[in-house]
Coordinates of C-alpha atoms and ligand atoms in Angstrom, one line a residue:
M1419 CA 35.7 -72.9 -19.1
A1420 CA 32.0 -72.5 -19.5
N1421 CA 30.3 -70.5 -16.8
S1422 CA 28.0 -73.4 -15.8
L1423 CA 31.0 -75.7 -15.5
L1424 CA 32.9 -73.2 -13.4
K1425 CA 29.8 -72.9 -11.1
Y1426 CA 29.7 -76.7 -10.8
Y1427 CA 33.3 -76.8 -9.6
F1428 CA 33.0 -73.8 -7.3
F1429 CA 29.8 -74.9 -5.6
T1430 CA 30.3 -78.6 -5.5
C1431 CA 34.1 -78.9 -4.9
P1432 CA 35.0 -75.7 -3.1
S1433 CA 37.9 -77.2 -1.2
K1434 CA 39.7 -77.9 -4.5
Y1435 CA 39.7 -74.1 -5.1
K1436 CA 40.5 -72.9 -1.6
S1437 CA 43.9 -71.5 -2.6
M1438 CA 42.6 -70.0 -5.8
S1439 CA 42.4 -66.3 -6.1
A1440 CA 39.1 -64.8 -7.4
Q1441 CA 38.6 -63.5 -10.9
I1442 CA 38.5 -59.7 -10.6
I1443 CA 35.5 -58.2 -12.4
S1444 CA 36.6 -54.9 -13.9
G1445 CA 33.5 -52.7 -13.9
K1446 CA 35.7 -50.0 -15.2
A1447 CA 36.6 -51.9 -18.4
I1448 CA 32.9 -53.0 -18.9
A1449 CA 31.7 -49.5 -18.3
E1450 CA 34.2 -48.2 -20.9
D1451 CA 32.7 -50.5 -23.5
M1452 CA 29.2 -49.4 -22.6
L1453 CA 30.2 -45.7 -22.9
N1454 CA 31.7 -46.4 -26.4
G1455 CA 28.4 -48.1 -27.4
I1456 CA 26.3 -45.2 -26.2
K1457 CA 28.6 -42.8 -28.0
S1458 CA 28.1 -44.5 -31.3
R1459 CA 24.3 -44.7 -30.8
I1460 CA 24.2 -41.0 -30.1
S1461 CA 26.4 -40.3 -33.2
Q1462 CA 23.9 -42.4 -35.3
R1463 CA 21.1 -40.2 -34.0
L1464 CA 23.0 -37.0 -34.9
S1465 CA 23.7 -38.4 -38.4
A1466 CA 20.0 -39.0 -38.8
G1467 CA 19.3 -35.4 -38.0
K1468 CA 18.1 -35.9 -34.5
R1469 CA 19.3 -34.0 -31.5
A1470 CA 21.7 -35.2 -28.7
P1471 CA 20.1 -36.2 -25.3
S1472 CA 20.3 -33.7 -22.5
L1473 CA 20.7 -34.2 -18.8
A1474 CA 20.0 -31.6 -16.1
V1475 CA 22.5 -32.3 -13.2
I1476 CA 21.5 -30.5 -10.0
L1477 CA 24.0 -30.2 -7.2
V1478 CA 22.9 -28.5 -4.0
G1479 CA 25.8 -27.2 -1.8
G1480 CA 29.4 -28.1 -2.0
D1481 CA 29.7 -31.5 -0.4
P1482 CA 33.1 -32.7 -1.6
A1483 CA 32.0 -36.3 -2.3
S1484 CA 28.9 -35.2 -4.2
S1485 CA 31.0 -32.7 -6.2
I1486 CA 33.3 -35.6 -7.3
Y1487 CA 30.3 -37.8 -8.3
V1488 CA 28.7 -34.9 -10.2
R1489 CA 32.0 -34.1 -12.0
N1490 CA 32.3 -37.8 -13.0
K1491 CA 28.8 -37.8 -14.4
R1492 CA 29.3 -34.5 -16.3
L1493 CA 32.6 -35.9 -17.7
A1494 CA 30.8 -39.1 -18.9
C1495 CA 28.2 -36.9 -20.6
E1496 CA 30.9 -35.1 -22.4
K1497 CA 32.5 -38.4 -23.5
V1498 CA 29.4 -39.9 -25.0
G1499 CA 27.9 -36.7 -26.4
I1500 CA 25.1 -36.0 -23.9
N1501 CA 24.5 -32.4 -23.4
S1502 CA 24.8 -31.9 -19.6
I1503 CA 23.3 -28.8 -18.1
A1504 CA 24.7 -27.8 -14.7
Y1505 CA 22.7 -26.4 -11.9
D1506 CA 25.0 -25.7 -8.9
L1507 CA 22.8 -24.3 -6.2
A1508 CA 23.5 -22.8 -2.9
S1509 CA 23.2 -25.1 0.2
D1510 CA 20.6 -22.7 1.7
I1511 CA 18.2 -22.9 -1.3
K1512 CA 14.5 -23.2 -0.2
E1513 CA 12.6 -26.4 -1.0
S1514 CA 10.1 -24.4 -2.9
E1515 CA 12.8 -23.0 -5.2
L1516 CA 14.1 -26.5 -6.0
F1517 CA 10.5 -27.6 -6.7
A1518 CA 10.1 -24.7 -9.1
L1519 CA 13.3 -25.6 -10.9
I1520 CA 12.3 -29.2 -11.3
Q1521 CA 8.9 -28.2 -12.5
K1522 CA 10.5 -26.0 -15.2
L1523 CA 12.7 -28.9 -16.2
N1524 CA 9.8 -31.4 -16.3
E1525 CA 8.0 -29.1 -18.7
D1526 CA 11.1 -28.4 -20.9
D1527 CA 10.9 -30.6 -23.9
T1528 CA 14.6 -30.2 -24.6
I1529 CA 15.5 -31.9 -21.3
D1530 CA 15.5 -35.7 -21.3
G1531 CA 16.8 -36.5 -17.8
I1532 CA 16.8 -34.8 -14.4
L1533 CA 19.3 -35.8 -11.7
V1534 CA 19.4 -34.3 -8.2
Q1535 CA 22.6 -35.4 -6.5
S1536 CA 22.1 -36.7 -2.9
P1537 CA 22.5 -36.0 -0.1
L1538 CA 20.4 -32.8 0.1
P1539 CA 20.6 -30.3 2.9
P1540 CA 18.2 -30.8 5.9
Q1541 CA 15.6 -28.2 4.8
I1542 CA 14.9 -30.2 1.7
D1543 CA 12.8 -33.4 1.8
E1544 CA 14.6 -35.7 -0.6
K1545 CA 11.6 -38.1 -1.0
L1546 CA 9.3 -35.2 -2.1
I1547 CA 11.9 -34.0 -4.5
I1548 CA 12.3 -37.4 -6.1
E1549 CA 8.5 -37.7 -6.5
H1550 CA 8.4 -34.3 -8.1
I1551 CA 10.7 -35.3 -10.9
S1552 CA 8.7 -36.6 -13.9
A1553 CA 8.9 -40.4 -13.9
S1554 CA 9.7 -40.2 -17.6
K1555 CA 12.8 -38.1 -16.8
D1556 CA 13.8 -39.9 -13.7
V1557 CA 17.1 -41.2 -15.1
D1558 CA 18.4 -42.2 -11.6
G1559 CA 15.5 -44.6 -11.4
F1560 CA 14.5 -43.5 -7.9
H1561 CA 10.9 -42.4 -8.5
P1562 CA 8.3 -44.7 -6.7
Y1563 CA 6.7 -45.3 -10.2
N1564 CA 10.0 -46.6 -11.6
I1565 CA 10.8 -48.7 -8.6
G1566 CA 7.2 -50.1 -8.7
R1567 CA 7.6 -51.0 -12.4
L1568 CA 10.7 -53.0 -11.5
A1569 CA 8.7 -54.7 -8.6
V1570 CA 6.0 -55.8 -11.0
R1571 CA 8.6 -57.1 -13.6
Q1572 CA 8.0 -54.3 -16.1
P1573 CA 11.1 -52.2 -15.6
T1574 CA 11.5 -49.0 -17.5
L1575 CA 14.0 -46.5 -16.0
R1576 CA 15.9 -48.7 -13.6
S1577 CA 18.0 -47.5 -10.6
C1578 CA 21.5 -47.0 -12.0
T1579 CA 23.7 -48.8 -9.4
P1580 CA 21.6 -52.1 -9.2
F1581 CA 21.0 -52.2 -12.9
G1582 CA 24.7 -51.5 -13.5
V1583 CA 25.5 -54.5 -11.3
I1584 CA 23.2 -56.7 -13.4
K1585 CA 24.8 -55.4 -16.6
M1586 CA 28.3 -56.0 -15.2
L1587 CA 27.5 -59.6 -14.3
N1588 CA 25.9 -60.2 -17.7
S1589 CA 28.9 -58.7 -19.5
A1590 CA 31.3 -60.9 -17.5
N1591 CA 29.2 -63.9 -18.6
I1592 CA 28.3 -64.8 -15.0
N1593 CA 25.0 -66.6 -14.9
I1594 CA 23.2 -65.8 -11.7
K1595 CA 19.8 -67.5 -12.3
G1596 CA 18.9 -69.8 -9.4
L1597 CA 21.7 -68.6 -7.1
D1598 CA 21.2 -67.8 -3.4
A1599 CA 21.9 -64.1 -3.2
V1600 CA 22.3 -62.0 -0.2
V1601 CA 22.0 -58.2 -0.4
V1602 CA 23.5 -56.3 2.6
G1603 CA 21.8 -52.9 2.9
V1604 CA 18.2 -52.1 2.1
S1605 CA 18.2 -48.4 1.2
N1606 CA 15.6 -47.1 -1.3
H1607 CA 18.3 -46.0 -3.8
V1608 CA 20.5 -49.1 -3.7
G1609 CA 19.7 -52.1 -1.6
R1610 CA 16.0 -52.5 -2.2
P1611 CA 16.1 -52.0 -6.0
M1612 CA 19.2 -54.4 -6.0
A1613 CA 17.1 -57.1 -4.3
L1614 CA 14.3 -56.5 -6.9
E1615 CA 16.8 -56.8 -9.8
L1616 CA 18.2 -60.0 -8.4
L1617 CA 14.7 -61.4 -8.0
L1618 CA 13.9 -60.5 -11.6
A1619 CA 17.2 -62.2 -12.6
G1620 CA 16.0 -65.5 -11.0
C1621 CA 17.9 -65.4 -7.7
T1622 CA 16.6 -66.5 -4.4
V1623 CA 17.1 -63.3 -2.4
T1624 CA 17.8 -62.6 1.2
C1625 CA 18.0 -59.0 2.4
C1626 CA 20.2 -58.1 5.4
H1627 CA 20.3 -54.8 7.2
R1628 CA 21.4 -53.2 10.5
H1629 CA 18.8 -55.3 12.5
T1630 CA 19.8 -58.7 10.9
K1631 CA 20.7 -61.1 13.7
D1632 CA 23.2 -63.3 11.8
L1633 CA 24.9 -61.4 9.0
Q1634 CA 27.9 -63.8 8.9
G1635 CA 25.7 -66.9 8.7
N1636 CA 23.6 -65.4 5.9
I1637 CA 26.7 -64.5 3.9
A1638 CA 28.3 -67.9 4.5
R1639 CA 25.3 -69.5 2.7
A1640 CA 25.3 -67.1 -0.2
D1641 CA 26.4 -68.0 -3.8
L1642 CA 26.2 -64.2 -4.5
V1643 CA 26.9 -61.4 -2.0
V1644 CA 26.0 -57.8 -2.9
A1645 CA 27.3 -55.4 -0.3
A1646 CA 25.7 -52.0 0.0
A1647 CA 25.9 -50.9 3.6
G1648 CA 28.5 -48.2 3.5
K1649 CA 30.6 -49.7 6.3
A1650 CA 34.3 -50.3 5.6
G1651 CA 35.4 -53.9 6.3
L1652 CA 31.9 -55.0 7.4
I1653 CA 32.2 -58.2 5.5
K1654 CA 35.1 -60.4 6.4
G1655 CA 36.9 -62.5 3.8
D1656 CA 36.5 -65.7 5.8
W1657 CA 32.7 -65.3 5.9
I1658 CA 32.5 -65.8 2.1
K1659 CA 31.4 -69.2 0.7
P1660 CA 34.3 -70.5 -1.4
G1661 CA 33.7 -69.8 -5.0
A1662 CA 31.0 -67.2 -4.4
I1663 CA 30.5 -64.1 -6.4
V1664 CA 31.1 -60.9 -4.4
V1665 CA 29.9 -57.5 -5.6
D1666 CA 31.0 -54.6 -3.5
I1667 CA 28.8 -51.5 -4.0
G1668 CA 30.1 -49.7 -0.8
I1669 CA 32.2 -46.6 -1.2
N1670 CA 34.0 -45.6 2.1
R1671 CA 36.5 -42.9 2.5
L1672 CA 39.1 -43.8 5.1
D1673 CA 40.9 -41.3 7.3
N1674 CA 44.1 -41.7 5.2
G1675 CA 42.1 -40.5 2.1
T1676 CA 41.9 -43.9 0.4
I1677 CA 38.6 -45.4 -0.8
C1678 CA 37.4 -48.9 0.0
G1679 CA 34.3 -51.0 -0.1
D1680 CA 32.3 -52.9 2.5
V1681 CA 34.1 -56.2 1.9
D1682 CA 37.6 -57.0 3.2
F1683 CA 38.9 -57.3 -0.4
E1684 CA 42.3 -58.9 0.3
T1685 CA 41.0 -61.8 2.3
A1686 CA 37.7 -62.2 0.3
K1687 CA 39.5 -62.5 -3.0
E1688 CA 41.3 -65.6 -1.7
R1689 CA 37.9 -67.4 -1.2
A1690 CA 35.6 -65.8 -3.8
G1691 CA 35.2 -67.1 -7.4
W1692 CA 34.6 -63.6 -8.7
I1693 CA 34.9 -60.2 -6.9
T1694 CA 34.6 -56.5 -7.8
P1695 CA 37.3 -54.1 -6.6
V1696 CA 36.6 -50.7 -5.1
P1697 CA 37.4 -48.4 -6.8
G1698 CA 37.1 -49.7 -10.4
G1699 CA 34.1 -52.0 -9.9
V1700 CA 30.5 -50.9 -9.5
G1701 CA 31.1 -47.1 -9.5
P1702 CA 31.9 -46.8 -13.2
M1703 CA 28.9 -49.0 -14.0
T1704 CA 26.6 -46.6 -12.2
V1705 CA 27.8 -43.7 -14.3
A1706 CA 27.6 -45.7 -17.6
T1707 CA 24.0 -46.8 -16.7
L1708 CA 23.0 -43.2 -16.0
M1709 CA 24.2 -42.4 -19.5
E1710 CA 22.2 -45.2 -21.0
N1711 CA 19.1 -44.3 -19.0
T1712 CA 19.3 -40.7 -20.3
L1713 CA 19.4 -42.0 -23.9
L1714 CA 16.6 -44.4 -23.2
A1715 CA 14.5 -41.7 -21.5
M1716 CA 14.8 -39.7 -24.7
E1717 CA 13.9 -42.6 -26.9
L1718 CA 10.9 -43.6 -24.8
R1719 CA 9.6 -40.0 -25.1
G1720 CA 9.8 -40.5 -28.8
V1721 CA 12.2 -37.6 -29.3
Ligands
NAD878 P1 22.3 -46.0 3.3 O1 23.1 -45.5 4.5 O2 21.1 -45.2 2.8 O3 21.9 -47.5 3.6 C1 22.8 -48.4 4.2 C2 22.1 -49.7 4.5 O4 23.0 -50.5 5.1 C3 20.9 -49.6 5.4 O5 19.8 -50.3 4.8 C4 21.4 -50.2 6.7 O6 20.3 -51.0 7.4 C5 22.4 -51.2 6.2 N1 23.5 -51.4 7.2 C6 24.2 -50.4 7.9 N2 25.0 -51.0 8.8 C7 24.8 -52.3 8.6 C8 25.4 -53.4 9.3 N3 26.3 -53.3 10.3 N4 25.0 -54.6 8.9 C9 24.1 -54.8 8.0 N5 23.5 -53.8 7.3 C10 23.9 -52.6 7.6 O7 23.4 -46.1 2.1 P2 23.2 -46.3 0.5 O8 22.9 -45.0 -0.1 O9 22.4 -47.4 0.3 O10 24.7 -46.6 0.1 C11 25.4 -47.7 0.6 C12 26.8 -47.7 0.1 O11 26.9 -47.8 -1.3 C13 27.6 -46.4 0.5 O12 28.9 -46.7 0.8 C14 27.5 -45.6 -0.8 O13 28.6 -44.7 -0.9 C15 27.6 -46.7 -1.8 N6 27.1 -46.3 -3.1 C16 27.9 -46.7 -4.1 C17 27.4 -46.5 -5.4 C18 28.3 -46.9 -6.6 O14 28.1 -46.5 -7.7 N7 29.3 -47.8 -6.3 C19 26.2 -45.8 -5.6 C20 25.4 -45.5 -4.6 C21 25.9 -45.8 -3.3

């Protein structure tokens, strides 16, 4: 059924679909396709006598979750043929030492992307570190220059998770233009650029955060919910408008070691039209978009 027709049914006759289970959007499968595409673009570059892109991945300290994220990013580099250069630094490194390393990487013409995994230890000001990375090598898309370009509808290097969400919805043939979207969470890295991406895509966007008075009411009115609060089970299934699209960015580690999102998946999938799982939803899209940004950063520098 055409996407527009599906939308018509979901948003005009929701009761008809009350017992219908949502379509699961497999970010994992979409990301896999993206990685294969990036791999062949890099192979073509190599055949044309050009070099492979290279990404400097900086990990400070041994935070277990950060180490897993960094490992996944390095594995993705290996898979697509990006040369990843590991900087595993001690947790007591001085801010000035990290500045010096970033400066060296900024000036190194063989480095196309620089990634500093967050969170950083308390002696290091993350905002200053991000601003110190050259905007043209900011493959995470966190630099105020790159966020600003997105805000003025001239995106260049776009924040990986929000842009990954847009790519995922596009790949699943879900047309979001004109939808009422609610983003839960307004962090600089995720929620805010997500709201800008949705605005750019033609949604009417509401941002909810920890001071929002009526989270449930806002979600109940939304055609598209994007959850990025980092609170397990914050969004209950029966808050979801029947047929709505639910994208769960949250990654929460429960005491029993399992990972879940911010949305109560089991109940939400009985009301939503489309929903992303955690794990296997947005996470792989973030990594694939990072790979694409690294290749793009290289191309934009004319290397
Ligand atoms: P953050 O802590 O910086 O921001 C959380 C935001 O949620 C804040 O704006 C806060 O106001 C809001 N919030 C907190 N409690 C709330 C509540 N009860 N009601 C409404 N809003 C509330 O976190 P972040 O870095 O933006 O990450 C958010 C989540 O996304 C985390 O679980 C993180 O692990 C996950 N994440 C996932 C990916 C991915 O690839 N899937 C990438 C980055 C972050």
